[in-house]
XYZ file of C-alpha atoms in Angstrom:
752
model
C -2.313 17.489 5.622
C -3.829 16.156 8.914
C -7.339 17.294 7.672
C -6.864 15.285 4.514
C -5.701 12.288 6.432
C -8.708 12.455 8.840
C -11.068 12.742 5.826
C -9.495 9.701 4.118
C -9.716 7.806 7.373
C -13.358 8.516 7.649
C -13.945 7.489 4.067
C -12.240 4.172 4.655
C -14.284 3.643 7.818
C -17.527 4.317 5.886
C -16.475 2.030 3.185
C -15.922 -0.797 5.662
C -19.307 -0.190 7.327
C -21.343 0.307 4.110
C -20.023 -2.423 1.727
C -23.403 -3.489 0.397
C -26.775 -1.804 -0.394
C -28.456 -3.680 2.442
C -26.020 -1.940 4.842
C -27.868 1.306 4.270
C -30.486 -0.012 6.813
C -27.832 0.335 9.535
C -27.491 4.085 9.025
C -30.114 5.088 11.691
C -28.463 2.798 14.279
C -25.006 4.101 13.190
C -26.222 7.625 13.498
C -27.548 7.106 16.997
C -24.277 5.411 18.048
C -22.274 8.297 16.575
C -24.407 10.983 18.261
C -24.025 9.218 21.653
C -20.261 9.086 21.244
C -20.198 12.663 20.072
C -22.148 13.796 23.144
C -19.640 11.972 25.382
C -16.789 13.547 23.607
C -18.386 17.049 23.787
C -18.753 16.621 27.507
C -15.142 15.688 27.887
C -14.058 18.562 25.797
C -16.094 21.057 27.793
C -14.560 19.845 31.048
C -11.065 19.917 29.522
C -11.747 23.419 28.137
C -12.886 24.574 31.730
C -9.701 23.179 33.281
C -7.561 24.740 30.620
C -9.205 28.141 31.070
C -8.602 27.957 34.795
C -4.881 27.126 34.281
C -4.566 29.960 31.730
C -6.224 32.500 34.040
C -3.857 31.425 36.881
C -0.898 31.840 34.613
C -1.982 35.268 33.503
C -2.450 36.303 37.214
C 1.146 35.100 37.932
C 2.426 37.080 34.975
C 0.580 40.157 36.259
C 2.048 39.699 39.758
C 5.521 39.249 38.165
C 5.179 42.543 36.181
C 4.323 44.306 39.492
C 7.356 42.881 41.236
C 9.663 43.972 38.416
C 8.195 47.495 38.535
C 8.764 47.644 42.326
C 12.393 46.512 41.835
C 12.822 49.294 39.319
C 11.582 51.893 41.538
C 13.819 50.675 44.496
C 16.814 50.724 42.217
C 16.031 54.452 41.354
C 15.726 55.242 45.028
C 19.163 53.682 45.751
C 20.731 55.593 42.812
C 19.103 58.781 44.124
C 20.476 58.053 47.651
C 24.004 57.500 46.270
C 23.838 60.892 44.436
C 22.641 62.667 47.580
C 25.272 60.895 49.795
C 28.005 62.420 47.605
C 26.932 65.894 48.461
C 26.756 65.177 52.148
C 30.441 64.097 52.401
C 33.173 66.902 52.601
C 35.751 66.820 49.834
C 33.934 63.757 48.208
C 35.159 64.668 44.671
C 38.841 64.701 45.920
C 38.362 61.399 47.918
C 36.591 59.756 44.820
C 39.468 60.858 42.533
C 42.090 59.421 44.809
C 40.113 56.160 45.168
C 39.655 55.925 41.415
C 43.342 56.442 40.918
C 44.252 53.711 43.372
C 41.781 51.327 41.644
C 43.231 52.120 38.282
C 46.756 51.637 39.493
C 45.803 48.304 40.963
C 44.205 47.136 37.732
C 47.189 48.242 35.771
C 49.528 46.356 38.070
C 47.279 43.268 37.880
C 47.193 43.438 34.045
C 50.945 43.977 33.925
C 51.630 40.798 35.980
C 49.182 38.787 33.806
C 50.735 39.931 30.640
C 54.322 39.112 31.805
C 53.169 35.615 32.934
C 50.996 34.893 29.821
C 53.635 33.260 27.769
C 54.735 30.919 30.502
C 51.235 30.011 31.454
C 50.352 29.419 27.661
C 53.477 27.224 27.392
C 52.360 25.149 30.362
C 48.925 24.778 28.863
C 50.409 23.538 25.450
C 52.574 20.956 27.454
C 49.478 19.677 29.234
C 47.582 19.420 25.988
C 50.385 17.410 24.365
C 50.371 15.067 27.290
C 46.595 14.589 26.868
C 47.272 13.881 23.206
C 49.334 10.917 24.395
C 46.478 9.713 26.579
C 43.227 10.475 24.679
C 41.260 7.784 26.619
C 41.799 9.573 29.972
C 42.893 13.212 29.237
C 43.936 13.799 32.917
C 44.748 17.574 32.328
C 41.329 18.340 30.716
C 39.809 20.273 33.701
C 43.042 22.120 34.595
C 43.581 23.118 31.018
C 40.002 24.462 30.741
C 40.391 26.344 34.060
C 43.599 28.051 33.014
C 42.476 28.512 29.433
C 39.388 30.325 30.599
C 41.570 32.779 32.646
C 43.752 33.508 29.706
C 40.720 34.022 27.419
C 39.254 36.404 29.954
C 42.616 38.160 30.211
C 42.783 38.645 26.428
C 39.200 39.814 26.310
C 39.769 42.334 29.133
C 43.058 43.668 27.582
C 41.560 44.044 24.094
C 38.461 45.761 25.672
C 40.562 48.218 27.657
C 42.786 49.226 24.743
C 39.601 49.755 22.612
C 38.275 52.148 25.252
C 41.634 53.987 25.576
C 42.153 57.345 23.894
C 45.257 55.805 22.158
C 44.575 52.559 20.237
C 47.882 52.473 18.366
C 48.987 49.401 20.285
C 45.935 47.316 19.628
C 47.477 45.496 16.692
C 50.516 44.693 18.796
C 48.472 43.419 21.634
C 46.411 41.131 19.274
C 49.644 39.688 17.858
C 50.736 38.935 21.355
C 47.601 36.845 21.968
C 47.773 34.966 18.612
C 49.228 31.828 20.046
C 46.214 31.559 22.382
C 43.951 30.946 19.365
C 46.051 27.865 18.349
C 45.878 26.499 21.949
C 42.112 27.038 22.079
C 41.757 25.204 18.788
C 43.665 22.165 20.144
C 41.506 22.212 23.345
C 38.313 22.456 21.201
C 39.530 19.437 19.207
C 39.792 17.499 22.459
C 36.391 18.557 23.578
C 34.961 17.725 20.077
C 36.621 14.273 20.229
C 35.066 13.550 23.527
C 31.582 14.736 22.311
C 31.774 12.729 19.161
C 32.678 9.570 21.172
C 30.440 10.169 24.156
C 28.188 7.085 23.666
C 31.171 4.709 23.385
C 32.828 6.340 26.383
C 29.593 5.724 28.466
C 29.374 2.140 27.134
C 33.110 1.651 28.172
C 32.251 3.073 31.585
C 34.777 5.953 31.205
C 32.728 7.968 33.654
C 35.606 10.185 34.842
C 36.089 11.764 31.333
C 32.287 12.137 30.815
C 31.951 13.933 34.135
C 34.792 16.321 33.451
C 33.243 17.100 30.042
C 29.913 17.802 31.842
C 31.663 20.136 34.303
C 33.309 22.036 31.486
C 30.048 22.328 29.472
C 28.093 23.437 32.460
C 30.687 26.085 33.280
C 30.674 27.340 29.645
C 26.803 27.341 29.676
C 26.817 29.385 32.843
C 29.396 31.791 31.205
C 27.274 32.169 28.092
C 24.129 32.974 30.184
C 26.051 35.663 31.975
C 27.207 37.127 28.695
C 23.698 37.071 27.268
C 22.341 38.799 30.408
C 25.047 41.390 30.227
C 24.348 42.065 26.569
C 20.631 42.375 27.389
C 21.291 44.780 30.246
C 23.579 46.852 28.175
C 21.083 47.029 25.350
C 18.114 47.807 27.611
C 19.780 49.765 30.548
C 23.095 50.970 29.060
C 23.766 53.843 31.581
C 22.832 51.775 34.615
C 24.856 48.722 33.552
C 27.905 50.911 32.922
C 28.014 51.931 36.643
C 28.365 48.270 37.856
C 31.879 46.924 37.207
C 30.763 43.460 38.049
C 28.573 43.418 35.064
C 31.093 44.480 32.546
C 33.918 42.327 33.929
C 34.604 38.797 32.697
C 34.202 37.171 29.214
C 32.823 39.315 26.460
C 31.885 36.870 23.631
C 29.670 33.809 23.477
C 31.589 30.556 23.154
C 28.701 28.195 22.494
C 30.137 24.988 23.822
C 26.756 23.587 24.806
C 25.459 24.238 21.320
C 28.496 22.551 19.805
C 27.952 19.623 22.101
C 24.281 19.278 20.796
C 25.674 19.537 17.226
C 28.173 16.690 17.964
C 25.276 14.436 19.116
C 23.527 15.096 15.807
C 26.625 14.644 13.701
C 27.489 11.312 15.470
C 23.940 10.026 14.928
C 23.900 11.180 11.232
C 27.049 9.127 10.640
C 25.328 6.030 12.045
C 22.250 6.723 9.922
C 24.188 6.706 6.691
C 25.454 3.152 7.365
C 21.937 2.108 8.471
C 20.446 3.501 5.202
C 22.835 1.526 3.130
C 22.030 -1.623 4.894
C 18.259 -0.939 4.632
C 18.493 -0.279 0.888
C 20.343 -3.552 0.490
C 17.935 -5.627 2.439
C 14.565 -4.055 3.645
C 14.027 -6.923 5.981
C 16.913 -5.940 8.174
C 15.517 -2.477 9.035
C 15.233 -3.382 12.665
C 18.706 -4.829 12.784
C 20.153 -1.834 10.922
C 18.933 0.396 13.732
C 19.889 -1.661 16.724
C 22.488 1.042 17.438
C 19.803 3.613 17.683
C 18.126 2.089 20.653
C 21.392 0.889 22.234
C 22.559 4.508 22.239
C 19.514 5.713 23.969
C 19.704 2.961 26.468
C 23.359 3.877 27.099
C 22.254 7.512 27.716
C 19.499 6.455 30.136
C 21.483 4.041 32.212
C 25.016 5.467 32.025
C 24.903 9.154 31.007
C 21.921 10.557 32.955
C 23.640 10.091 36.356
C 26.730 11.834 34.981
C 25.163 14.957 33.539
C 23.418 17.888 35.292
C 19.834 16.925 35.927
C 18.571 20.265 34.544
C 19.932 19.344 31.192
C 17.414 16.418 30.858
C 20.023 14.756 28.614
C 17.875 11.725 27.828
C 15.154 13.993 26.484
C 17.821 15.952 24.542
C 19.122 12.728 22.890
C 15.519 11.450 22.371
C 14.481 14.563 20.526
C 17.595 14.713 18.368
C 17.414 10.969 17.429
C 13.653 11.031 16.829
C 13.936 14.045 14.431
C 16.774 12.294 12.605
C 14.760 9.147 12.274
C 11.855 11.093 11.022
C 13.877 13.007 8.464
C 15.382 9.656 7.379
C 12.031 8.031 6.824
C 10.436 11.008 5.109
C 13.377 11.206 2.666
C 12.826 7.573 1.753
C 9.089 7.903 1.404
C 9.425 10.861 -0.917
C 11.923 8.916 -3.035
C 10.086 7.833 -6.200
C 12.508 4.979 -6.758
C 11.812 3.410 -3.448
C 11.025 -0.287 -3.766
C 7.922 -1.993 -2.608
C 9.572 -4.082 0.058
C 11.166 -0.912 1.481
C 7.822 0.844 1.551
C 6.308 -2.171 3.319
C 9.127 -2.164 5.937
C 8.544 1.512 6.626
C 4.831 0.821 7.161
C 5.666 -1.808 9.709
C 8.415 0.204 11.369
C 6.306 2.777 13.054
C 4.689 0.284 15.479
C 8.078 -1.356 16.305
C 9.777 2.027 16.790
C 7.231 3.437 19.151
C 7.167 0.208 21.087
C 10.982 0.292 21.650
C 10.900 3.981 22.529
C 8.231 3.325 25.086
C 10.567 0.811 26.803
C 13.115 3.552 27.012
C 10.659 5.931 28.641
C 9.557 7.910 25.691
C 5.708 8.213 25.314
C 4.352 8.391 21.742
C 2.743 11.731 22.394
C 5.994 13.185 23.657
C 7.800 12.238 20.380
C 6.850 15.127 18.142
C 6.442 15.606 15.203
C 5.012 12.217 14.317
C 7.440 9.671 13.001
C 6.283 9.951 9.328
C 3.935 12.997 9.812
C 0.923 10.767 10.178
C 1.198 9.409 6.640
C 0.572 5.778 7.539
C -2.877 5.626 6.033
C -1.511 7.265 2.924
C 1.333 4.787 2.707
C -1.077 1.880 3.276
C -3.238 3.144 0.456
C -0.222 3.626 -1.840
C 1.069 0.206 -0.951
C -2.262 -1.232 -1.830
C -2.545 0.804 -5.083
C 0.908 -0.361 -6.036
C -0.021 -4.033 -5.630
C -3.272 -3.558 -7.485
C -1.611 -1.551 -10.280
C 1.175 -4.039 -10.854
C -1.272 -6.896 -10.581
C -3.415 -5.209 -13.304
C -0.390 -4.578 -15.459
C 0.831 -8.149 -15.191
C -2.718 -9.470 -15.947
C -2.791 -7.204 -19.033
C 0.496 -8.621 -20.173
C -0.635 -12.159 -19.744
C -3.841 -11.354 -21.670
C -1.784 -9.812 -24.513
C 0.219 -12.918 -24.781
C -2.879 -15.110 -24.688
C -4.506 -13.050 -27.340
C -1.432 -13.203 -29.568
C -1.141 -16.974 -29.230
C -4.898 -17.462 -29.831
C -5.272 -15.129 -32.803
C -2.102 -16.433 -34.534
C -2.493 -20.046 -33.288
C 1.182 -20.665 -33.849
C 2.410 -24.237 -33.266
C 3.372 -25.403 -29.746
C 1.329 -22.708 -28.055
C -0.868 -25.118 -26.149
C 0.226 -27.282 -23.291
C -0.991 -30.676 -21.905
C -1.171 -31.602 -18.221
C -0.560 -34.931 -16.659
C -4.002 -36.287 -17.963
C -3.067 -35.004 -21.567
C -5.824 -32.320 -21.432
C -5.185 -29.277 -23.413
C -4.478 -26.011 -21.533
C -3.299 -22.438 -22.453
C 0.305 -21.570 -21.485
C -0.403 -18.775 -19.141
C -3.175 -20.058 -16.992
C -0.826 -21.080 -14.196
C 0.884 -17.594 -14.444
C -2.496 -15.853 -13.588
C -2.997 -17.789 -10.382
C 0.651 -17.648 -9.388
C 0.415 -13.866 -9.790
C -2.693 -13.935 -7.629
C -0.988 -15.838 -4.925
C 2.136 -13.666 -4.918
C -0.149 -10.514 -4.708
C -2.049 -12.004 -1.818
C 1.244 -12.809 0.053
C 2.519 -9.268 -0.651
C -0.680 -7.761 0.684
C -0.583 -10.095 3.736
C 2.917 -8.824 4.646
C 1.438 -5.410 5.407
C -0.405 -6.964 8.406
C -3.378 -4.865 7.369
C -6.632 -6.646 6.650
C -7.935 -3.554 4.677
C -5.055 -3.822 2.301
C -5.463 -7.625 1.769
C -9.218 -7.165 1.300
C -8.601 -4.315 -1.323
C -6.194 -6.541 -3.296
C -8.545 -9.536 -3.193
C -11.402 -7.332 -4.479
C -9.061 -6.103 -7.238
C -8.262 -9.754 -8.118
C -11.925 -10.663 -8.302
C -12.381 -7.743 -10.841
C -9.346 -8.732 -12.844
C -10.361 -12.367 -13.082
C -13.803 -11.345 -14.184
C -12.338 -9.018 -16.757
C -10.174 -11.893 -17.965
C -13.292 -13.968 -18.474
C -14.979 -11.165 -20.346
C -12.001 -10.671 -22.560
C -11.761 -14.393 -23.377
C -15.476 -14.392 -24.229
C -14.996 -11.483 -26.598
C -11.937 -12.740 -28.565
C -13.552 -16.236 -28.859
C -16.581 -14.598 -30.472
C -14.443 -12.495 -32.738
C -12.382 -15.462 -34.021
C -15.408 -17.755 -34.317
C -17.285 -15.003 -36.136
C -14.839 -15.207 -38.969
C -15.861 -18.798 -39.797
C -19.571 -18.091 -39.300
C -19.250 -15.320 -41.974
C -17.059 -17.457 -44.205
C -13.932 -15.279 -43.644
C -11.878 -17.860 -41.670
C -9.053 -19.756 -43.214
C -9.426 -23.631 -43.382
C -5.888 -24.136 -42.233
C -6.556 -22.446 -38.837
C -9.911 -24.125 -38.204
C -8.612 -27.237 -36.534
C -6.282 -25.229 -34.302
C -9.154 -22.984 -33.341
C -11.078 -25.971 -32.150
C -8.015 -27.148 -30.146
C -7.916 -23.647 -28.482
C -11.522 -23.712 -27.633
C -10.993 -27.121 -25.920
C -7.887 -25.756 -24.068
C -9.778 -22.609 -22.845
C -12.764 -24.757 -21.772
C -10.370 -27.019 -19.775
C -8.798 -23.907 -18.144
C -12.173 -22.898 -16.736
C -12.683 -26.422 -15.235
C -9.206 -26.340 -13.821
C -10.117 -23.175 -11.954
C -13.099 -24.691 -10.235
C -12.485 -28.467 -10.199
C -12.395 -29.446 -6.553
C -11.806 -33.192 -5.735
C -12.011 -33.281 -1.964
C -11.753 -37.142 -1.920
C -8.277 -36.919 -3.529
C -7.348 -33.769 -1.729
C -7.134 -31.764 -4.940
C -8.560 -28.220 -5.172
C -9.096 -26.003 -8.143
C -7.179 -22.748 -8.498
C -10.118 -20.680 -7.193
C -10.470 -22.666 -3.983
C -6.686 -22.449 -3.446
C -6.885 -18.768 -3.906
C -9.579 -18.606 -1.202
C -7.401 -20.654 1.095
C -4.568 -18.165 0.576
C -6.514 -15.009 1.439
C -8.853 -16.544 4.038
C -6.519 -16.183 7.070
C -5.494 -12.722 5.998
C -8.905 -11.027 6.026
C -11.747 -10.371 8.599
C -14.589 -12.819 9.130
C -16.960 -10.138 8.040
C -15.158 -9.852 4.617
C -15.388 -13.577 4.123
C -19.093 -13.274 4.358
C -19.499 -10.232 2.170
C -17.100 -11.582 -0.516
C -18.773 -15.068 -0.679
C -21.163 -13.755 -3.513
C -18.171 -12.393 -5.402
C -16.374 -15.700 -5.189
C -19.591 -17.608 -6.348
C -20.088 -15.226 -9.171
C -16.575 -15.702 -10.258
C -17.102 -19.517 -10.094
C -20.312 -19.311 -12.106
C -18.353 -17.197 -14.638
C -15.924 -20.039 -15.162
C -18.693 -22.400 -15.727
C -20.348 -20.036 -18.168
C -17.171 -19.392 -20.147
C -16.344 -23.094 -20.350
C -19.762 -23.854 -21.681
C -19.529 -20.965 -24.161
C -16.276 -22.431 -25.468
C -17.978 -25.731 -26.100
C -21.025 -24.074 -27.534
C -18.882 -22.101 -29.935
C -16.969 -25.280 -30.804
C -20.198 -26.894 -31.830
C -21.461 -23.900 -33.811
C -18.239 -23.966 -35.750
C -18.543 -27.564 -36.549
C -22.093 -27.122 -37.902
C -21.009 -23.878 -39.689
C -18.095 -25.514 -41.483
C -18.793 -29.332 -41.732
C -22.597 -29.531 -42.076
C -23.600 -26.500 -44.018
C -24.435 -28.412 -47.210
C -26.067 -31.420 -45.318
C -28.357 -29.129 -43.136
C -29.586 -27.379 -46.204
C -31.007 -30.662 -47.642
C -33.422 -31.350 -44.709
C -37.003 -31.673 -45.805
C -36.128 -31.080 -49.439
C -36.429 -33.783 -52.190
C -32.812 -34.739 -51.644
C -33.547 -35.495 -47.982
C -35.409 -38.663 -48.917
C -32.519 -39.925 -51.062
C -29.562 -38.950 -48.791
C -28.461 -40.384 -45.354
C -27.585 -36.928 -43.965
C -28.242 -37.928 -40.333
C -25.780 -40.820 -40.725
C -23.088 -38.543 -42.133
C -23.598 -36.087 -39.298
C -23.457 -38.670 -36.479
C -20.314 -40.170 -38.186
C -18.696 -36.863 -38.125
C -19.798 -36.372 -34.402
C -18.105 -39.674 -33.664
C -14.836 -38.499 -35.267
C -14.773 -35.301 -33.250
C -15.619 -36.991 -29.973
C -13.012 -39.626 -30.684
C -10.469 -37.013 -31.316
C -11.162 -34.824 -28.368
C -12.151 -37.417 -25.799
C -8.436 -37.691 -24.670
C -7.713 -34.017 -24.608
C -10.966 -32.599 -23.208
C -11.867 -32.741 -19.461
C -14.559 -35.330 -18.860
C -17.079 -32.812 -17.579
C -16.489 -30.685 -20.628
C -16.862 -33.809 -22.834
C -20.324 -34.439 -21.462
C -21.298 -30.837 -22.219
C -19.792 -31.299 -25.705
C -21.957 -34.337 -26.434
C -25.131 -32.531 -25.105
C -24.258 -29.358 -27.115
C -23.885 -31.516 -30.264
C -27.183 -33.203 -29.668
C -29.028 -29.844 -28.828
C -27.438 -28.006 -31.906
C -28.457 -30.940 -34.190
C -31.957 -30.925 -32.858
C -32.428 -27.189 -33.229
C -31.049 -27.245 -36.841
C -33.184 -30.290 -37.652
C -36.361 -28.559 -36.487
C -35.299 -25.442 -38.349
C -34.922 -27.400 -41.542
C -38.452 -26.404 -42.387
C -37.084 -22.995 -43.288
C -34.726 -24.524 -45.925
C -35.092 -23.302 -49.467
C -37.022 -25.946 -51.370
C -38.415 -27.632 -48.253
C -41.822 -29.177 -48.942
C -43.433 -32.263 -47.477
C -46.064 -34.012 -49.583
C -48.769 -36.146 -48.118
C -48.043 -38.812 -50.529
C -44.368 -39.042 -49.523
C -43.181 -41.165 -46.609
C -41.768 -38.206 -44.658
C -43.008 -39.702 -41.325
C -40.975 -42.791 -41.915
C -37.929 -40.715 -42.866
C -38.220 -38.674 -39.726
C -38.466 -41.928 -37.789
C -35.359 -43.233 -39.435
C -33.514 -40.050 -38.521
C -34.615 -40.453 -34.921
C -33.440 -44.065 -34.868
C -29.999 -43.093 -36.155
C -29.779 -40.278 -33.601
C -30.872 -42.341 -30.635
C -28.567 -45.177 -31.649
C -25.637 -42.815 -31.722
C -26.245 -40.882 -28.482
C -27.248 -44.041 -26.547
C -23.595 -44.925 -26.156
C -23.068 -41.942 -23.787
C -24.600 -43.317 -20.616
C -24.244 -40.146 -18.616
C -26.098 -37.893 -20.967
C -27.848 -40.262 -23.355
C -31.186 -40.401 -21.521
C -31.378 -36.577 -21.202
C -30.633 -36.306 -24.939
C -33.288 -38.822 -25.859
C -35.817 -36.987 -23.747
C -35.136 -33.699 -25.482
C -35.441 -35.317 -28.909
C -38.938 -36.502 -28.136
C -39.995 -33.035 -29.306
C -39.576 -34.390 -32.812
C -42.667 -36.495 -32.209
C -44.831 -33.309 -31.779
C -43.097 -31.977 -34.914
C -44.118 -35.081 -36.841
C -47.736 -34.710 -35.513
C -47.942 -31.149 -36.823
C -46.844 -32.403 -40.148
C -49.131 -35.476 -40.287
C -52.272 -34.107 -38.684
C -55.291 -33.494 -40.915
C -56.241 -29.887 -41.353
C -58.988 -29.944 -38.785
C -56.750 -31.450 -36.130
C -53.731 -29.164 -36.595
C -55.076 -26.625 -33.952
C -55.654 -29.454 -31.409
C -52.057 -30.776 -31.981
C -50.756 -27.244 -31.413
C -52.509 -26.903 -28.122
C -50.914 -30.134 -26.900
C -47.611 -29.124 -28.230
C -47.821 -25.744 -26.471
C -48.956 -27.194 -23.163
C -45.853 -29.315 -23.028
C -43.459 -26.723 -24.464
C -44.652 -23.400 -23.131
C -41.919 -21.486 -25.081
C -43.059 -22.887 -28.442
C -42.669 -20.133 -31.090
C -45.734 -19.356 -33.128
C -43.458 -18.268 -36.107
C -41.839 -21.642 -36.224
C -45.317 -23.409 -36.195
C -46.317 -21.260 -39.146
C -43.201 -22.364 -41.045
C -43.998 -26.009 -40.357
C -47.518 -25.610 -41.598
C -46.322 -23.874 -44.719
C -43.977 -26.671 -45.569
C -47.069 -29.014 -45.875
C -48.231 -29.414 -49.409
C -51.912 -29.035 -48.229
C -51.380 -25.823 -46.365
C -54.251 -23.525 -46.245
C -54.594 -20.026 -44.515
C -57.455 -21.422 -42.389
C -55.036 -23.901 -40.782
C -52.821 -21.011 -39.512
C -55.835 -18.869 -38.438
C -57.100 -21.778 -36.351
C -53.698 -22.140 -34.646
C -53.547 -18.362 -34.020
C -57.015 -18.410 -32.615
C -56.009 -21.124 -30.159
C -52.811 -19.350 -29.253
C -54.677 -16.087 -28.412
C -56.906 -17.879 -25.932
C -54.552 -20.519 -24.597
C -52.921 -19.833 -21.163
C -50.016 -22.031 -20.168
C -47.834 -21.927 -17.038
C -44.222 -20.811 -17.725
C -41.397 -22.900 -16.407
C -37.661 -23.521 -17.209
C -36.724 -22.905 -20.833
C -37.034 -25.916 -23.122
C -35.285 -26.678 -26.405
C -37.978 -24.981 -28.281
C -36.852 -21.559 -26.931
C -33.985 -21.928 -29.393
C -36.148 -22.839 -32.346
C -37.561 -19.641 -33.873
């Protein structure tokens, strides 16, 4: 697990260092820096390894010396045993003396046991009385030590009596003896309840400064711990040196069974903390922002142990470390359980991510170093949680954007009534534009709450991608719906609403990038940048600047595409018949250009109040460009033929006059439109030039419009009634030898 985490950490670090292709140039410098650091680390490791080896060797030497000492002790014990055996043979009548001595000892033991058994009932009654008095004064329990002292004697008495009768040749009275001691078990249970009550309320007792009771508990626990150690030693001796241990009465005397009061005390600490944890868990699940408040008791308990309990307990217990380890492990188990819960909410996950730093800071104030608190609080899963948190935000952001797109698509394709909105300026907008940016802001805020720049930067990158995807999707569905009318499959009833939608989508794009610093108004994109700017690193602001500009350009392109599509639909639906008459015999008789400009005026009048001014200027320019392109392409109309005897030059001039007069009313774009339409003059020259001068006119035309298409020139020449193959050959000859400098595209790039 730790290897996987280290690998992921390295991957994240590399991703931060190498964000762009040009960063690859940094690799040699990075490699040198890493090698330098590696050499320093290797040196430190070698020094540390040398010191560790020396310590290990010293420890092994100590162990060897200890083994030698133990062997020497064994040898000395054997010598003593041998001397005892030899001494017996040196004393006259030793067997008789030994038998008399043994008889006397046995008699004394029997007498002692008899007296204890006779007084057992009275002593037990006295203990029960003292325990009842302690029941009436649980805060002080004045008889606690006296009860423990006497109860220990009675326990030892029972253990000794049962042990002796088990070893006797006649064990028929064992059941009677066990019944005799039954009341002792009830008394022990009451005493254990008192001890358990104190252990379960030890922290409150310390906080209430009930030091006397705490100290008496410590004395009892220390005595029991000592007794248990003696029993363990006896059991080990009997297991390893059974014959030798049997000879020493001091080894076999005393308690026979482990009582485990120290272990029960440790268990009470854990049970007490677990009860507190359950309350804290409930509070945390109800309000994740109150995690620190919910665990206030946790650190208060440890503070009480440090200041109040440590002086009252045996130093060798290291009671603060005991409490710290138990509490730390419980905290870890609590957090791991929450992390592994698939239903854990995002705010709770974020709170856990933040909690580690707060937790270790508070524990450090209590004297616990982070390295001493093992295992790690959440097993070193912080990077994993951070990535998961970021993934959750990005996933839900993507899902929400998909839902918004589906709603937009449904509204756009069905074009149901009341699916468009108007702002305070009466401009059309789609219903869900604000939702997309509100969602972006909320996601940025959610990422910012992690206090991790890498999380915020990852979320911002995801939002860049999602907004670009939204642009691409709009572009696609606009082309799909517009294509129905271009191919004649669209319904006339939905045509006007489609135009309204195109105006609304175009306005949406302007709203995203329309910054008016004089009035203190910013577009959605600039406000989005303001939201994430304080949450990311300065380096990210620089590296993300191209993404931001690319997104801005995408809004401009999509808005322009909406207007361009609007114009294409107008020409496809409204002017299909009129455009087909250009340069045909009907052209001379009809006023097609006036009809077109009149329709233009109607559209501009209808949409000037619902279309953003910047989009309105683009709309006028697109109308002019589209009309110019289709006018020049009129030479490809079926039946198009210009006779030298007809006044086609005058008719073209009339069309220009009508066009210039109409577009002159638009001061902001009128001059630019007029300049583009001057290409018609070259078109007229190609039509009017004599056969010998056509090639020369072409050269002049090509020099001014470098992207003039030869195929269109051929179509122009063929529409002349005096067309000859030689005219086209002369133009092609000039085209083959003519070299012109290329510049920005002109209107002729669209005329093919």
